Structure formats: structure tokens, C-alpha cells
Short mmCIF file of C-alpha atoms and ligand atoms in Angstrom, two decimals:
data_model
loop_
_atom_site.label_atom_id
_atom_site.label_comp_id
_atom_site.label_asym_id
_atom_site.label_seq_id
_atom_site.Cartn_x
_atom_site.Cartn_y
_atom_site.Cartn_z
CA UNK A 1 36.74 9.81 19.09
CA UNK A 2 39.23 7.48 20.19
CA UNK A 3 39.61 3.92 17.60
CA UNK A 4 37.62 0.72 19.07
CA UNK A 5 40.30 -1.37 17.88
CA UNK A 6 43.95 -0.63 16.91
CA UNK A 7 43.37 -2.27 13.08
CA UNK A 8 41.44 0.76 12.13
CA UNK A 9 44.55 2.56 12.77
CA UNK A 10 46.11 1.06 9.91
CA UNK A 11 44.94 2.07 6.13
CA UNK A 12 43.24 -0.90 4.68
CA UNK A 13 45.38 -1.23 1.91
CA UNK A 14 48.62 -1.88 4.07
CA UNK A 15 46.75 -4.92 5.97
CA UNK A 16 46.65 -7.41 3.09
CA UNK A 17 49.86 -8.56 1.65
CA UNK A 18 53.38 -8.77 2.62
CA UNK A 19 54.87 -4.89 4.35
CA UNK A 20 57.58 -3.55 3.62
CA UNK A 21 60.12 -3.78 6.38
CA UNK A 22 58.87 -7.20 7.39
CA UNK A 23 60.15 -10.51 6.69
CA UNK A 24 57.43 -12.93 5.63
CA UNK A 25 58.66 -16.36 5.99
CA UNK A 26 55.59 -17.49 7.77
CA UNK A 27 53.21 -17.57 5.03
CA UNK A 28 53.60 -20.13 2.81
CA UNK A 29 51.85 -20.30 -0.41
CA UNK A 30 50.23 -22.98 -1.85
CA UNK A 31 49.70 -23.57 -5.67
CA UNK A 32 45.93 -23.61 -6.75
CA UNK A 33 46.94 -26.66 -9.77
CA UNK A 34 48.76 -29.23 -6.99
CA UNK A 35 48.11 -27.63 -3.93
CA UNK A 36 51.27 -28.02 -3.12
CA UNK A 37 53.38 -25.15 -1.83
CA UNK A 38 54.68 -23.30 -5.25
CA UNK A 39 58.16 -24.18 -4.62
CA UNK A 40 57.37 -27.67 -4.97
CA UNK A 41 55.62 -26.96 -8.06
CA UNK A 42 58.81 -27.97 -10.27
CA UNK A 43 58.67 -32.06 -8.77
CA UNK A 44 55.27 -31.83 -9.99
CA UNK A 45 54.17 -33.97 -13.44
CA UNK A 46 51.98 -31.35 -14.16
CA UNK A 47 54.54 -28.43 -13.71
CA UNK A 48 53.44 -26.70 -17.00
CA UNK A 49 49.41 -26.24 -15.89
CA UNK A 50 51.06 -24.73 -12.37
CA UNK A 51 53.30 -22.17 -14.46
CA UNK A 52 50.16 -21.38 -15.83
CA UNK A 53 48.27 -20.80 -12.61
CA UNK A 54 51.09 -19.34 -10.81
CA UNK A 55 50.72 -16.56 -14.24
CA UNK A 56 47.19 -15.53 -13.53
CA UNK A 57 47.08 -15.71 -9.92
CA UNK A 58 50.77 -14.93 -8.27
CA UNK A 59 52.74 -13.26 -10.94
CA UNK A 60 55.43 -12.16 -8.79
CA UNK A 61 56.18 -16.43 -7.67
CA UNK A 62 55.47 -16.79 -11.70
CA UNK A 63 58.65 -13.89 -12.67
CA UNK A 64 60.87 -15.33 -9.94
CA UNK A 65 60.31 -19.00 -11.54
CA UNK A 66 60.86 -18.28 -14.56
CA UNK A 67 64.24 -16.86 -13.71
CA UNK A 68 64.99 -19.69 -12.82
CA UNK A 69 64.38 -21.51 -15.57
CA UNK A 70 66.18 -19.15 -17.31
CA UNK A 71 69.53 -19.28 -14.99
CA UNK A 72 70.01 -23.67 -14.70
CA UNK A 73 67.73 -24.53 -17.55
CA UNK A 74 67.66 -28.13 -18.29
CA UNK A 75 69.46 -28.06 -21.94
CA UNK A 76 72.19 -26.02 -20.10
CA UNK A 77 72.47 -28.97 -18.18
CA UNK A 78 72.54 -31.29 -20.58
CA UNK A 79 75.08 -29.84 -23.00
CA UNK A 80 77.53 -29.83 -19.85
CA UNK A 81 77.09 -33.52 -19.66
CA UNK A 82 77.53 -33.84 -22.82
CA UNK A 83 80.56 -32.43 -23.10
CA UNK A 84 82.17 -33.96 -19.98
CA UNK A 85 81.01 -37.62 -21.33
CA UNK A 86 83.12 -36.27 -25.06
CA UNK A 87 85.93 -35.55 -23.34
CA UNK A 88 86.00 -38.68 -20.85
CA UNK A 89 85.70 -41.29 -23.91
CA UNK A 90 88.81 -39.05 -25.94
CA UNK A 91 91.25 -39.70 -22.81
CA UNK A 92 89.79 -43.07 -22.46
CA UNK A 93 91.42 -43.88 -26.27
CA UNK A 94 94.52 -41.79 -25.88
CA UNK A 95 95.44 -43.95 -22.35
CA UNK A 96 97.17 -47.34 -23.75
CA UNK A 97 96.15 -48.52 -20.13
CA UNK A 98 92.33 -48.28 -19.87
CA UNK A 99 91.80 -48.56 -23.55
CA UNK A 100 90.65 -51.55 -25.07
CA UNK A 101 92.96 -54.72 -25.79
CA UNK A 102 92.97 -55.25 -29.42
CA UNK A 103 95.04 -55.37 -32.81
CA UNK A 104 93.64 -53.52 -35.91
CA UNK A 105 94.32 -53.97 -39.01
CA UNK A 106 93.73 -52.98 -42.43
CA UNK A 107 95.01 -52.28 -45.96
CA UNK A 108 95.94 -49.42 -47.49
CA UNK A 109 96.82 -48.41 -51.67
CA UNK A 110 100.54 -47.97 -52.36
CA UNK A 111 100.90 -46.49 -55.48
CA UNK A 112 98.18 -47.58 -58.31
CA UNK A 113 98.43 -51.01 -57.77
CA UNK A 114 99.86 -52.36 -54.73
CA UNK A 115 98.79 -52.24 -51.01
CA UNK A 116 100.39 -52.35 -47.28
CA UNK A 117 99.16 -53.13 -44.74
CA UNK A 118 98.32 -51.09 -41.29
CA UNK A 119 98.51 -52.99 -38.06
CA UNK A 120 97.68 -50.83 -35.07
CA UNK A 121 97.08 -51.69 -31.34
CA UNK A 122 100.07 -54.30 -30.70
CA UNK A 123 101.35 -51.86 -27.76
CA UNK A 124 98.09 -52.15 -25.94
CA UNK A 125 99.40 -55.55 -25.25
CA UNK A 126 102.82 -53.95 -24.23
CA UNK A 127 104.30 -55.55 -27.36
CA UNK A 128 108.01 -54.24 -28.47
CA UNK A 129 106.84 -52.69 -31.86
CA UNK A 130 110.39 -52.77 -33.23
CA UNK A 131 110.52 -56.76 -32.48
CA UNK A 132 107.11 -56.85 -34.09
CA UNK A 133 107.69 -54.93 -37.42
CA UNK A 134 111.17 -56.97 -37.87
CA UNK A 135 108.99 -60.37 -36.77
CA UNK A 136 106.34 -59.43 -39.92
CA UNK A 137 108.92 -58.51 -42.12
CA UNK A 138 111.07 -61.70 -41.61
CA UNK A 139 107.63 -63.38 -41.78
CA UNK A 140 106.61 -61.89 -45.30
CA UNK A 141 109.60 -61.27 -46.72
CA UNK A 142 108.86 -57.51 -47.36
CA UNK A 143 109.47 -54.54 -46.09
CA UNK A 144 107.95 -53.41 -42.15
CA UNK A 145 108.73 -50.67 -40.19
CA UNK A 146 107.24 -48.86 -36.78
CA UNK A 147 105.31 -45.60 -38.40
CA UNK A 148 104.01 -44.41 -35.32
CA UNK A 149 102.85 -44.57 -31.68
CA UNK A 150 101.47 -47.88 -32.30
CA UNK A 151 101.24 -48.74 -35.98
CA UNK A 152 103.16 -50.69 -38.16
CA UNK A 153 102.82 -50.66 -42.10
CA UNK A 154 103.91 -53.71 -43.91
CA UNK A 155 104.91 -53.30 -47.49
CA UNK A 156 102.83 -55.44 -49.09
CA UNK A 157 98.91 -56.85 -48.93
CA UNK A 158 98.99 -59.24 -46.07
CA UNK A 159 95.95 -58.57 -44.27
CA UNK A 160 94.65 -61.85 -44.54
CA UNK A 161 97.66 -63.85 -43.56
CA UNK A 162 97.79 -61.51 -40.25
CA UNK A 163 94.79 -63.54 -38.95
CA UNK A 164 96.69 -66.36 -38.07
CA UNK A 165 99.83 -64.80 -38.14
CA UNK A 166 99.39 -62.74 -35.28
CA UNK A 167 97.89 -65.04 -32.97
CA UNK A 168 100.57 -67.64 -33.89
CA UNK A 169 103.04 -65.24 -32.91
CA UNK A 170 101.70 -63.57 -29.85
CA UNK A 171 98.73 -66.23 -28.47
CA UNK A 172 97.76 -63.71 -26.07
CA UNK A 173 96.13 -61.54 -28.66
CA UNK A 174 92.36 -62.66 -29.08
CA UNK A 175 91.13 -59.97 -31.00
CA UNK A 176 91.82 -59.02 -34.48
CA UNK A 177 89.34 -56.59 -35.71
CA UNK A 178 89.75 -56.15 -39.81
CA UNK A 179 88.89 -52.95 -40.75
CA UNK A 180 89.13 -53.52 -44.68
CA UNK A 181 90.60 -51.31 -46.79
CA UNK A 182 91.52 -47.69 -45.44
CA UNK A 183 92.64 -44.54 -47.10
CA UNK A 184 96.00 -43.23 -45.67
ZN1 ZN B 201 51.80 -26.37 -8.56
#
């Protein structure tokens, strides 16, 4: 008996579903939670209740998600950021250029009972340090010296008189920040 129709030909179980051998980029398929098709499924609000109906009713789309989820999860992500916006604010204080315009300063113990006191951030307003440290010195009539990339320590507790000190000296300095009294 020769076939009425060329499908019979085929074993029923090779009909339905993708063959091997063949691509299948024609058949797009659609998510039963958004209707949208499943690769979409991710922009949806309600991605969670899709996950759960790609599960029961296309486990293979379900495995391949979640591999994905896996591979660029979102805390991945994240901690990348994270680290690039550590890193950018660390150069941001090390460059004298792009960092913020301001004097610092603060007091420190000498011994049991006397202080100095720390000045930091003249260079960021390209002050000579040297000129400074022998200015303060003259000014107090203590010791000052340069004791590092951009601090000066003044023998003695003058924190207070730095205030208007400072500005007196250099007018173009408008911030002072005190930050009290520091452990060195
Ligand atoms: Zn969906």
C-alpha cells in the first residue's frame, strides 16, 4: 500500500519538537506568565513568576536562564562597580590637582603635656611649604618644620590662632577645616 500523504512517512514522535540536524530559529516561544517571548522575560517586573513557569513548562529555556544568571549575575556586577568607584575616589585624594582646595588642621600630644600642631593641605593651593613652616614659626615663635608631602607640624598648640593666621597670611585660602585633636 503506498502512504496517502508523505507525514505518515515520518514516526510521530520525530514531528513535534525541534530535529536534530535542523536549525530552529523560526519558532519563537512565548512565555505563558507575560506572553512575551521568553527572552524578554528578564525586562519583565514579574521575572520571578516567569522563572517559575518557564520551570514547569520549558525546562530546557528554564536551565539555559539560569546559566545565565549564574555567569553575569547582578551582585557580580555590582561588586565591580564597587570597586572601580573605591579606586576612582583613592586617586582622586592622592592627585593635588583634582583634590579638594583646603587647609587642615589639628593638634596633636607632644610628650605628656604639650601639643603641636598639624597643618596639612597648604600645597593644594601650590603654597611653598618651606616659606610656610618658616612664616608660622617666625609667627609663633616656636619651632616649624615641613614633615611631609604636605604637612607641617608646629611645635607648640596653636590651632586656634591658625584661624586667622592663615587667612591673614595667604587670603586666598577660604577653608580651614579643624579637625580637633588627632593622635600621631
Ligand atoms: Zn515571561
Amino acid at each position: 500500500m503506498k502512504p496517502l500523504c508523505v507525514m505518515t512517512d515520518v514516526p510521530e514522535h520525530l514531528i513535534s519538537g525541534p530535529k536534530t540536524g535542523i536549525n530552529y530559529p523560526l519558532t519563537v516561544q512565548y512565555c505563558g506568565n507575560c506572553s512575551m517571548p521568553i527572552e524578554y522575560c528578564e525586562y519583565y517586573p514579574d521575572y520571578e513568576k516567569c522563572k517559575i513557569w518557564l520551570e514547569k513548562n520549558l525546562p530546557t529555556e528554564f536551565s539555559k536562564v539560569k546559566l545565565e544568571d549564574t555567569d553575569n549575575g547582578a551582585t557580580d556586577d555590582d561588586k565591580k562597580r564597587q570597586k572601580r568607584g573605591g579606586k576612582g575616589i583613592m586617586k582622586a585624594k592622592k592627585s593635588k590637582d583634582d583634590g579638594p582646595k583646603k587647609v587642615c588642621v589639628s593638634r596633636a600630644p607632644r610628650g605628656k603635656k604639650k601639643s603641636v600642631t598639624v597643618v596639612t593641605g597648604l600645597s593644594t593651593f601650590d603654597i611653598d611649604l618651606k616659606v610656610a613652616a618658616k612664616y608660622f614659626g617666625t609667627k609663633f615663635a616656636c619651632g616649624s618644620s615641613v614633615t611631609g608631602d604636605d604637612e607641617i607640624v608646629i611645635q607648640g598648640d596653636v590651632k586656634d590662632d591658625l584661624f586667622a593666621v592663615i587667612p591673614e597670611k595667604w587670603p586666598e585660602i577660604d577653608e580651614i577645616d579643624d579637625l580637633g585633636d588627632q593622635k600621631r
